mmCIF file of C-alpha atoms and ligand atoms in Angstrom:
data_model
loop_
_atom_site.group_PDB
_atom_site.id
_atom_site.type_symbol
_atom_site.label_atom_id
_atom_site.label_comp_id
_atom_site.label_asym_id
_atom_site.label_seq_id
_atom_site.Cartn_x
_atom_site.Cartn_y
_atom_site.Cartn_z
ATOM 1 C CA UNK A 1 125.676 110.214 112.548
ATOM 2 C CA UNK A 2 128.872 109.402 110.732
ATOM 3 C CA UNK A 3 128.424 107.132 107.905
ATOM 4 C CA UNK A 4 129.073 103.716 108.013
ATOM 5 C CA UNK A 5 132.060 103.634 105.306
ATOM 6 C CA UNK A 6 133.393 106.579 107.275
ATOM 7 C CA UNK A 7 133.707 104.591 109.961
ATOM 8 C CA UNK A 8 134.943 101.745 108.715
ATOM 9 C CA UNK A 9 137.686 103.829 107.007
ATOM 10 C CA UNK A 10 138.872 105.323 110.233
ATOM 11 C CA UNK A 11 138.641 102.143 111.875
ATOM 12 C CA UNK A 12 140.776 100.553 109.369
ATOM 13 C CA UNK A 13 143.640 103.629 109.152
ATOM 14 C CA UNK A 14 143.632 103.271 112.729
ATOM 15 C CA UNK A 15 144.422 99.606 113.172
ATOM 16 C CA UNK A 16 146.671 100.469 110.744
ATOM 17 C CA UNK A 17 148.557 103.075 112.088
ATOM 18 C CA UNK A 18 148.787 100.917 115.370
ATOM 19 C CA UNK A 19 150.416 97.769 113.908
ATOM 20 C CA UNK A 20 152.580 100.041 111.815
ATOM 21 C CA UNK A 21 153.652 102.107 114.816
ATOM 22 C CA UNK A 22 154.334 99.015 116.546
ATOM 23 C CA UNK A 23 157.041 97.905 115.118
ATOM 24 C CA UNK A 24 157.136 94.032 116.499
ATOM 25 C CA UNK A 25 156.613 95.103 120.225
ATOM 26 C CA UNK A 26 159.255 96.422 122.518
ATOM 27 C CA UNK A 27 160.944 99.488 122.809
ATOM 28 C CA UNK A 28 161.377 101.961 119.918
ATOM 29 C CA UNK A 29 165.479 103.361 119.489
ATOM 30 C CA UNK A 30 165.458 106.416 121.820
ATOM 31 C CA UNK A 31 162.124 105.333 124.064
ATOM 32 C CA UNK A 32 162.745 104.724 127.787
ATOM 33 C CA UNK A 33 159.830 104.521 130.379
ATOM 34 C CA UNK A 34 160.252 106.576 133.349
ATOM 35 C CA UNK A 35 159.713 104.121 135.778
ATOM 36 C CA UNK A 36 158.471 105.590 138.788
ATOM 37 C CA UNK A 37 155.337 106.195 137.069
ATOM 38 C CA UNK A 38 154.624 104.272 138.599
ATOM 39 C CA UNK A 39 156.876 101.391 138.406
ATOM 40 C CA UNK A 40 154.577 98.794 137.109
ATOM 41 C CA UNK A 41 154.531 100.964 133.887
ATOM 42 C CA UNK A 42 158.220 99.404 132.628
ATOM 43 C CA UNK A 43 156.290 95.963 132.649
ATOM 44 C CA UNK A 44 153.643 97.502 130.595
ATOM 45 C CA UNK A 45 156.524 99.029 127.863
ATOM 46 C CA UNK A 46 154.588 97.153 124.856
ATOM 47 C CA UNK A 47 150.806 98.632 125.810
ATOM 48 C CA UNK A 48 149.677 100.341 122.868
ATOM 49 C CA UNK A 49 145.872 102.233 122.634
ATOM 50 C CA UNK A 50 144.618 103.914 120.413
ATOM 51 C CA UNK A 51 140.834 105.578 120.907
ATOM 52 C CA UNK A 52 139.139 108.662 119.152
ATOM 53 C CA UNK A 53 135.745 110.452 119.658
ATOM 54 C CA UNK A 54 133.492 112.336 117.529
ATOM 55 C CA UNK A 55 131.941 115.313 118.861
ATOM 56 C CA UNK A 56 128.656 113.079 117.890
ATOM 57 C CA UNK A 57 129.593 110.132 120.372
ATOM 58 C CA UNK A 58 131.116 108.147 117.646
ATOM 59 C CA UNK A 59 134.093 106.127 118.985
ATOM 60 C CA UNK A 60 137.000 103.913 117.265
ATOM 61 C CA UNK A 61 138.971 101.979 119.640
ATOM 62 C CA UNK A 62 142.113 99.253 118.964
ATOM 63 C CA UNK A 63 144.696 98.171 120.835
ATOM 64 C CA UNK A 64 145.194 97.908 124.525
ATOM 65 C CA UNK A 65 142.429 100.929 124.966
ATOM 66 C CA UNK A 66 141.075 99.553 128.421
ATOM 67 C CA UNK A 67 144.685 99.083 130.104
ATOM 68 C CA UNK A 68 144.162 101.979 133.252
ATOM 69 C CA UNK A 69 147.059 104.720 133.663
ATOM 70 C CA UNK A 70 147.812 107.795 135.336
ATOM 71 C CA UNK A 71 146.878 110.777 133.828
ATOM 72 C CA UNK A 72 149.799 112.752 135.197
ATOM 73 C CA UNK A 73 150.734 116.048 133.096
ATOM 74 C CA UNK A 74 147.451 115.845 131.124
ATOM 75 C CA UNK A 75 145.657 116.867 134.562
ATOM 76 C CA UNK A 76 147.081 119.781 133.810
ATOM 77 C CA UNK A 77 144.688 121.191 131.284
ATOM 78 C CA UNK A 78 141.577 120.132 133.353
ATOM 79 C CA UNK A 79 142.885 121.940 136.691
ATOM 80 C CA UNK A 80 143.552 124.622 134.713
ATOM 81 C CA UNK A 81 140.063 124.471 133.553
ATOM 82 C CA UNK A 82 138.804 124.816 137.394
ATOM 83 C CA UNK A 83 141.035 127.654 138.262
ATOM 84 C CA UNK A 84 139.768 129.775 134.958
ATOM 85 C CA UNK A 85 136.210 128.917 136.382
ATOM 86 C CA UNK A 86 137.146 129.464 139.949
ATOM 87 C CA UNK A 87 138.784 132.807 139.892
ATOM 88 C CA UNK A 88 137.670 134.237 136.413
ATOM 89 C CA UNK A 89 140.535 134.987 132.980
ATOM 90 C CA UNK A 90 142.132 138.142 134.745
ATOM 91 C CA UNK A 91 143.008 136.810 137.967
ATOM 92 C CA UNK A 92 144.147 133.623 136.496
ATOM 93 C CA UNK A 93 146.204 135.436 134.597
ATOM 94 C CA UNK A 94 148.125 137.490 136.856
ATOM 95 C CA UNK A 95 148.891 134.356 138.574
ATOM 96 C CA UNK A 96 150.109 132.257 135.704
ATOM 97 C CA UNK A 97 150.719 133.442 132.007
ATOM 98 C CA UNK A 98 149.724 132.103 128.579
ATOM 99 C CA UNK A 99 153.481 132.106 126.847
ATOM 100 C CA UNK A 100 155.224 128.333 126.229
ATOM 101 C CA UNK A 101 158.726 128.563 128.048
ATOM 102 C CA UNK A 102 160.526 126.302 125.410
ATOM 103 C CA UNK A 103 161.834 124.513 128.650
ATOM 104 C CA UNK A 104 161.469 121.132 130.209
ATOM 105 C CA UNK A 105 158.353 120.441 131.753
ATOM 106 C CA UNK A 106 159.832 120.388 135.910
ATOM 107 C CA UNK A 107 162.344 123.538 135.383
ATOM 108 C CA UNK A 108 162.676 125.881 137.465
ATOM 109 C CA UNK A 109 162.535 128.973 135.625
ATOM 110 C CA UNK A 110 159.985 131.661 135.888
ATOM 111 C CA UNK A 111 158.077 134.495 133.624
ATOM 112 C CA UNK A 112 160.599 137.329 136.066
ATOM 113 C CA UNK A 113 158.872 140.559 134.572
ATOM 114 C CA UNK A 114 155.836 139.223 135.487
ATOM 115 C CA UNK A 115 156.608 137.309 138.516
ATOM 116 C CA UNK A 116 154.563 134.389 137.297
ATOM 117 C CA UNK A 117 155.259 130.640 135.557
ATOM 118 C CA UNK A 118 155.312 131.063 131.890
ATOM 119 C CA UNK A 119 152.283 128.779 131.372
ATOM 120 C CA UNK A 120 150.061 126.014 133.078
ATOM 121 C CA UNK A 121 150.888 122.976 131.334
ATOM 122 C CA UNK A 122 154.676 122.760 133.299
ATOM 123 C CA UNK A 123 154.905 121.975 136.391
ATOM 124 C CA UNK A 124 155.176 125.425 137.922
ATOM 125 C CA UNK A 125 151.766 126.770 136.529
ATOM 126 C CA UNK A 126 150.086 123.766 137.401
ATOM 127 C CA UNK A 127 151.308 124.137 141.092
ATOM 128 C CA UNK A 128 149.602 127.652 140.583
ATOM 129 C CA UNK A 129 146.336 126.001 139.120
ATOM 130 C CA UNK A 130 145.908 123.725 141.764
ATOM 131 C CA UNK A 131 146.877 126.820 144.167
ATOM 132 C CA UNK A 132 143.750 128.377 142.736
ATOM 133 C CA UNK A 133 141.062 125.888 143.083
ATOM 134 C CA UNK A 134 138.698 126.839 145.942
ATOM 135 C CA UNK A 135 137.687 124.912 148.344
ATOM 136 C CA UNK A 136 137.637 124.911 152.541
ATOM 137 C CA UNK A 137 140.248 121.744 152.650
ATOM 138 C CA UNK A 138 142.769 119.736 150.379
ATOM 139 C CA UNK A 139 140.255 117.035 150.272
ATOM 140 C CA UNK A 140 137.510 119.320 149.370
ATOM 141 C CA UNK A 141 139.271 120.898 146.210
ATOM 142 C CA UNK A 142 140.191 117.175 145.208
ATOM 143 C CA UNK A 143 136.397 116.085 145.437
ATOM 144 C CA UNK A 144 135.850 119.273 143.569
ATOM 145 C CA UNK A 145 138.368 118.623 140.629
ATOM 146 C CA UNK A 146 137.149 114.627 140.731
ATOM 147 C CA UNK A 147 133.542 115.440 140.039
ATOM 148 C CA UNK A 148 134.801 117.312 137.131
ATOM 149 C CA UNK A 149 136.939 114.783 136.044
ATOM 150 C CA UNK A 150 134.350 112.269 135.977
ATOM 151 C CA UNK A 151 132.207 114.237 133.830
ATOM 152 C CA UNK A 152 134.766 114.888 131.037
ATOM 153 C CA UNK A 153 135.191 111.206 131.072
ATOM 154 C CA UNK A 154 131.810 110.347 131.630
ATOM 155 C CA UNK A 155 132.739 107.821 134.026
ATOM 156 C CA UNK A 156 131.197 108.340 137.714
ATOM 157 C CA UNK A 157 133.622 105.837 138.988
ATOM 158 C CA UNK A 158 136.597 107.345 138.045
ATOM 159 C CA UNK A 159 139.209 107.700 141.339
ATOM 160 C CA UNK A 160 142.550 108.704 142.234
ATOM 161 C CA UNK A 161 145.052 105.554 142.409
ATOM 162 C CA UNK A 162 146.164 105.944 146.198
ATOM 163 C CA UNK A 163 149.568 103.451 145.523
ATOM 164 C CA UNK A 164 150.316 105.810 142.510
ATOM 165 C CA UNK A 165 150.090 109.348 144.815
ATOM 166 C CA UNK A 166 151.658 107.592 147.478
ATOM 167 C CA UNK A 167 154.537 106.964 145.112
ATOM 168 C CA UNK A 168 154.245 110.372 143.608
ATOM 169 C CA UNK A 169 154.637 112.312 146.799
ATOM 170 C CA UNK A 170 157.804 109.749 148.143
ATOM 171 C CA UNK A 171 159.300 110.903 145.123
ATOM 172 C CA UNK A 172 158.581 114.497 145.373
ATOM 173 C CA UNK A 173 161.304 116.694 145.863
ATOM 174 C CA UNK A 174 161.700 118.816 142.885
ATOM 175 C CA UNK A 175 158.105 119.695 143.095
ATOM 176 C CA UNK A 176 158.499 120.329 146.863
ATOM 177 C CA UNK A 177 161.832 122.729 145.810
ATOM 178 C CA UNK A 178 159.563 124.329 143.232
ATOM 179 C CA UNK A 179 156.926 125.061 145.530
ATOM 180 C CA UNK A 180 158.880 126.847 148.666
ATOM 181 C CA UNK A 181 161.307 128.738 145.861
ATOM 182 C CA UNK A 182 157.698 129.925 144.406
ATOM 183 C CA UNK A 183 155.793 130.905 147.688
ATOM 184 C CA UNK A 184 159.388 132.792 148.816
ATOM 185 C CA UNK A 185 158.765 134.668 145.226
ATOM 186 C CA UNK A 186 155.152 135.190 146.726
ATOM 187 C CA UNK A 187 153.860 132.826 143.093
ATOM 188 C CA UNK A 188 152.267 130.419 145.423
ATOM 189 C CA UNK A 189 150.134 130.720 148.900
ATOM 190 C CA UNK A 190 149.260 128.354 151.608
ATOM 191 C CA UNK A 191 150.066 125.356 152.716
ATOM 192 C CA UNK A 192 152.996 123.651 150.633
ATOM 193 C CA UNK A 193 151.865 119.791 151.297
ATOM 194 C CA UNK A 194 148.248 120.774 150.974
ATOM 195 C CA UNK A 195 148.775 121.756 147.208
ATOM 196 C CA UNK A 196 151.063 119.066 146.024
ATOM 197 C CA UNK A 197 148.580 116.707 147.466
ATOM 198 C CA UNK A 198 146.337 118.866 145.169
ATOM 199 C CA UNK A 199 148.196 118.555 142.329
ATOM 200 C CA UNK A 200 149.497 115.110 142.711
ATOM 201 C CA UNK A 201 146.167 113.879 143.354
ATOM 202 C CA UNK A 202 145.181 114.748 139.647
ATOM 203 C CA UNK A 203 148.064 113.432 138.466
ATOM 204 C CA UNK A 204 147.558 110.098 140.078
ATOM 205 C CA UNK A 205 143.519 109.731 138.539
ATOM 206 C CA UNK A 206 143.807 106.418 136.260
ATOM 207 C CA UNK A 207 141.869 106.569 133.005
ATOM 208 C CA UNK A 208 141.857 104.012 130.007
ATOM 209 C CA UNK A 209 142.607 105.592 126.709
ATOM 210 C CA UNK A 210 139.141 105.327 125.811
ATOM 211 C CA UNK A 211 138.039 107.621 128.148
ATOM 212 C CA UNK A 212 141.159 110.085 127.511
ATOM 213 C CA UNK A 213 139.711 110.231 124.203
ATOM 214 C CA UNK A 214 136.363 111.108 125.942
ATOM 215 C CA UNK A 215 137.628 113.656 127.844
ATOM 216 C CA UNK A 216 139.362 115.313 124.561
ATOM 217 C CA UNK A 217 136.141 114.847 122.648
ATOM 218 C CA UNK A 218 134.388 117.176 125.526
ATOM 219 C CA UNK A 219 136.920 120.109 124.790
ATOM 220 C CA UNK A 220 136.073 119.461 121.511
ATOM 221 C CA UNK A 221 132.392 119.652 121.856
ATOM 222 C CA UNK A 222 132.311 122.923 123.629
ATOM 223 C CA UNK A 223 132.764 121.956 127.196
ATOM 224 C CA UNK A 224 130.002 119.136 127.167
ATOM 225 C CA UNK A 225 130.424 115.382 127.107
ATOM 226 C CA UNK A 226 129.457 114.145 124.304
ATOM 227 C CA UNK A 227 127.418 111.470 125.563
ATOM 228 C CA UNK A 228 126.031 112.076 128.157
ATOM 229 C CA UNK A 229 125.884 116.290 127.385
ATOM 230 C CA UNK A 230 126.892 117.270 131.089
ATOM 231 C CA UNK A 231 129.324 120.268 131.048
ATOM 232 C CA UNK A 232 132.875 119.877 132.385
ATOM 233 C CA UNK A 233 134.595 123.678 131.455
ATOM 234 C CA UNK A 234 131.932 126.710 131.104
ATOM 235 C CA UNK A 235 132.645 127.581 127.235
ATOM 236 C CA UNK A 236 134.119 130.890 127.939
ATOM 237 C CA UNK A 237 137.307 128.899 129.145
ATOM 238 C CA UNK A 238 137.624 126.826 126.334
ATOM 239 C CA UNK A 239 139.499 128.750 124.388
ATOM 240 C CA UNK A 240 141.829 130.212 126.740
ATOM 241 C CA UNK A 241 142.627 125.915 127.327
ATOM 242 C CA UNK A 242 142.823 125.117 124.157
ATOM 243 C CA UNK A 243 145.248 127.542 123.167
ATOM 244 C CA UNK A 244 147.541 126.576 125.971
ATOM 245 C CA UNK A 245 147.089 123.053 124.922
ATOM 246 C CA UNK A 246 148.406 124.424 121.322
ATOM 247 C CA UNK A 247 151.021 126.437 122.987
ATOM 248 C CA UNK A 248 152.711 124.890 125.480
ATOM 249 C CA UNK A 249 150.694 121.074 125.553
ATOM 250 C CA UNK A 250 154.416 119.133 124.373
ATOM 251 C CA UNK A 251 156.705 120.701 126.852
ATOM 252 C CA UNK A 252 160.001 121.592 124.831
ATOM 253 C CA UNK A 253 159.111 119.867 121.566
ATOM 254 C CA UNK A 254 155.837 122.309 121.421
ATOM 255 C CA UNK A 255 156.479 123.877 118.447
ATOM 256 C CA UNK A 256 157.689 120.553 116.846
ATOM 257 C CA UNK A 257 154.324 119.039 117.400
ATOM 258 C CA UNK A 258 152.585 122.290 116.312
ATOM 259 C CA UNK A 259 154.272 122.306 113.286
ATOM 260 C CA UNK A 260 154.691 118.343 112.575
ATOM 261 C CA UNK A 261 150.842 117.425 113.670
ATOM 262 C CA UNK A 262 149.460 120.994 114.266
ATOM 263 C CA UNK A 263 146.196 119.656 116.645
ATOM 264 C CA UNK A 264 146.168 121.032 120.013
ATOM 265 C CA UNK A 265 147.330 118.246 122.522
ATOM 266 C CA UNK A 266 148.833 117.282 125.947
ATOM 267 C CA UNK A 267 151.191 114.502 126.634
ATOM 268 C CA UNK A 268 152.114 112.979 130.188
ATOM 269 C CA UNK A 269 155.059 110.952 131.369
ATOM 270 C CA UNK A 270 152.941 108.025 131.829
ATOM 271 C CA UNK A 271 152.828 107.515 127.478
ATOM 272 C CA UNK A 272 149.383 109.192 127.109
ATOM 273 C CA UNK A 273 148.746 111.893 124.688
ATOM 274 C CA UNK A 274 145.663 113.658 124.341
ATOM 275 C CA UNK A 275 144.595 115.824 121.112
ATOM 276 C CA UNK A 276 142.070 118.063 120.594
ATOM 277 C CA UNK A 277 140.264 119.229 117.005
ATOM 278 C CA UNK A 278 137.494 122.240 118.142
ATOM 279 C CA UNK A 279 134.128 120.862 116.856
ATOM 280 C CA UNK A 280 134.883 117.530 115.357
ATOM 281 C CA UNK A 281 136.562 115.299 117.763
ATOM 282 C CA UNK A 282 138.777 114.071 120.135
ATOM 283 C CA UNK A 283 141.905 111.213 120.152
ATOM 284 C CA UNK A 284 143.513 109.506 123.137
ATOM 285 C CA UNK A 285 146.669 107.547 122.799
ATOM 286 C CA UNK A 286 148.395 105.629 125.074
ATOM 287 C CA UNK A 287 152.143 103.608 124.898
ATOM 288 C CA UNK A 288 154.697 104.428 128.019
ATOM 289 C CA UNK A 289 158.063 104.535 125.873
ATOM 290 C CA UNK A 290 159.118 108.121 125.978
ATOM 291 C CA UNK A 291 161.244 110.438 124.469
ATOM 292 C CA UNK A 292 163.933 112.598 125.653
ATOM 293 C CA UNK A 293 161.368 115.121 126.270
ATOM 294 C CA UNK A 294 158.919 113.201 128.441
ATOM 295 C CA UNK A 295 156.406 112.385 124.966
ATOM 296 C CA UNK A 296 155.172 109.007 124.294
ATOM 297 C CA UNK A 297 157.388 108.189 121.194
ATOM 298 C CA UNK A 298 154.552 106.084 119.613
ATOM 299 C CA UNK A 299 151.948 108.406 120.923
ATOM 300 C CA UNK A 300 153.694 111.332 118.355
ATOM 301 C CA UNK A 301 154.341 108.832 115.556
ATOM 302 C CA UNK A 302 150.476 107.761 115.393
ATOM 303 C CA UNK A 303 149.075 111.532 115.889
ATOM 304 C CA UNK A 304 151.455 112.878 112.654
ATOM 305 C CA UNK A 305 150.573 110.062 110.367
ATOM 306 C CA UNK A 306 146.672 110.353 111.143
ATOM 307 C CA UNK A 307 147.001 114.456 111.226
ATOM 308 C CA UNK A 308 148.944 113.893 107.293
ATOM 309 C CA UNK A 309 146.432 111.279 106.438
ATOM 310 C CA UNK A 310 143.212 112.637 107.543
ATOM 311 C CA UNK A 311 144.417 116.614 106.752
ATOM 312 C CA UNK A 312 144.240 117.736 110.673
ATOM 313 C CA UNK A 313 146.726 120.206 111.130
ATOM 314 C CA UNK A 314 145.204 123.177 111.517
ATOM 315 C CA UNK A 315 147.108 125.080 108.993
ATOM 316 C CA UNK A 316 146.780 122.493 106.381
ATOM 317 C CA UNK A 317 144.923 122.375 103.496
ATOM 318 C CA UNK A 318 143.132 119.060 104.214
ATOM 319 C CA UNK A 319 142.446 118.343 100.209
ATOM 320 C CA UNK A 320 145.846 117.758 100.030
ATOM 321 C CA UNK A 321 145.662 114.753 102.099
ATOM 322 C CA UNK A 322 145.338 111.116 100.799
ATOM 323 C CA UNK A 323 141.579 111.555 102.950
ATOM 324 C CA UNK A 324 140.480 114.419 103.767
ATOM 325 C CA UNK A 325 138.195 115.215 106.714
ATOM 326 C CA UNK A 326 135.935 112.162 107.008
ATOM 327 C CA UNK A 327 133.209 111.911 109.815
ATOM 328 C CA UNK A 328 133.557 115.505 109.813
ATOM 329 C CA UNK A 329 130.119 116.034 111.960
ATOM 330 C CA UNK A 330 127.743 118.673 110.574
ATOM 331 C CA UNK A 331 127.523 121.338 113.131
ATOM 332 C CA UNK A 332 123.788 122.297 114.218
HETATM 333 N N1 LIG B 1 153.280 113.902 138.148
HETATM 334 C C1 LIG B 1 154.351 114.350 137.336
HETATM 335 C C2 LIG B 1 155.169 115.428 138.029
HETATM 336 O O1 LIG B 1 154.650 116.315 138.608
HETATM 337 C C3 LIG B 1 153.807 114.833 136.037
HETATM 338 C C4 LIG B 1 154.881 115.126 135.086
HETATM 339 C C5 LIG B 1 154.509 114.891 133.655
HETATM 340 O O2 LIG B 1 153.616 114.130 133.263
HETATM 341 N N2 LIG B 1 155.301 115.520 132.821
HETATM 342 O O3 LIG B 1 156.373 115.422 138.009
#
């Protein structure tokens, strides 16, 4: 168990990263909120969560950490997770490669030599994850992926927001453009509709930032939730997710965040950002003002200052931080 000053101290840095990244409410210079994600989300503009996990179950919460969003790009990482499991490394592999394309996170530009998208965490690769989850219907690889999803949250309740995909798939066509310019390059199989439902389904699954910082805490604890100990990725994926989270988990301003906060994360347009430290814990973060890059601009601010504070980055030496590693859990 993490020791009570511990615990205190990272409840206290946390509070006080969130009234110092707040700034008096509003927008941030440079934020916007895309709005059809879904609309309601430019009324929400001054939501601000902030939730981390321990591999241990210890959790920190403050700020608006029950307010429900859609998970949109984060999906990506747990799809991917199902088509690893689903169809093994190799094949994944030859349908969708490991290397960050430095582009935005709907272009429409392609790994050519390899006649595959660059990575899974844009748009094109996660067309191809969602392409490779099994299952005999649409609905059927969405009950799949949900039952999954509710274990890395560790709520059994969890559901896709039906007024959110409905939105989603109104508002569809540069998906729909990617996905008949991919099957023509023979990228993608199947029905077209079938898979964006797929896709957009995940996208559409509303979680609180509490339990996005459950569901990083469960890549961080090997696979299994940490409460409740179910398992959500077999732990011969992990690391194959993880490093695409490290890679390619920002969109365009990847290897900005790798080198300004250096944790392995994933962001999506509705302000969430998820991060990921292997073996000690997970942090969910959630404010809808973007950046021009589709990041939660408050989302990035919080996640350097704690990674400088606390000595996260993975390349850093975390002595020369004002705290070090606290609540570090001992590993059995
Ligand atoms: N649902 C969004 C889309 O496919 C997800 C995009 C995102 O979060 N970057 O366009």
């Amino acid at each position: 168990m993490v020791a009570q000053a511990e615990r205190e101290l990272v409840q206290e840095q946390l509070e006080d990263l969130r009234s110092s990244c707040s700034k008096g409410g509003g927008l941030l210079p440079g934020e916007e909120v895309v709005s059809y994600y879904p609309p309601e989300m430019e009324q929400q503009a001054d939501l601000f969560g902030l939730a981390g996990t321990n591999i241990d179950g210890t959790q920190w919460e403050t700020g608006d950490t029950e307010a429900r969003f859609p998970l949109h790009s984060i999906s990506k990482v747990f799809t991917y997770g199902m088509a690893l499991e689903d169809n093994g490394l190799d094949a994944t592999l030859r349908r969708v490669g490991v290397e960050p394309s430095g582009d935005p996170f709907n272009s429409i530009t392609f790994d050519e030599v390899n006649n595959r998208p660059f990575n899974p965490m844009i748009n094109a690769g996660a067309l191809v994850s969602a392409n490779l989850v099994h299952g005999a219907s649409k609905e059927e690889r969405v009950d799949r992926l949900l039952e999954r999803y509710r274990i890395y949250t560790g709520n059994s309740s969890l559901e896709v927001d039906q007024k959110i995909l409905a939105e989603q798939l109104r508002s569809n066509d540069r998906n729909l453009g990617l996905s008949y310019l991919m099957r023509s390059l023979g990228m993608l199989h199947g029905d077209i509709d079938d898979n964006l439902f797929v896709y957009l389904s995940m996208c559409s699954i509303t979680v609180t930032t509490s339990e996005l910082s459950m569901m990083a805490a469960t890549l961080a604890h090997g696979g299994r939730n940490p409460i409740t100990g179910d398992r959500a990725l077999h732990h011969d994926h992990l690391r194959t997710v993880i490093s695409v989270m490290n890679m390619c988990g920002m969109y365009d301003a990847a290897g900005e965040w790798a080198h300004d906060v250096g944790i392995p994360a994933k962001s999506g347009v509705s302000g969430g950002i998820m991060a990921v430290l292997p073996n000690y814990f997970g942090l969910g973060v959630f404010s809808p003002g973007l950046d021009r890059h589709g990041n939660s601009v408050r989302g990035i601010a919080v996640c350097r200052e704690l990674s400088a504070r606390f000595g996260l980055h993975v390349f850093a030496d975390p002595n020369d931080s004002r705290f070090g590693r606290v609540a570090q859990p001992e590993l059995a």
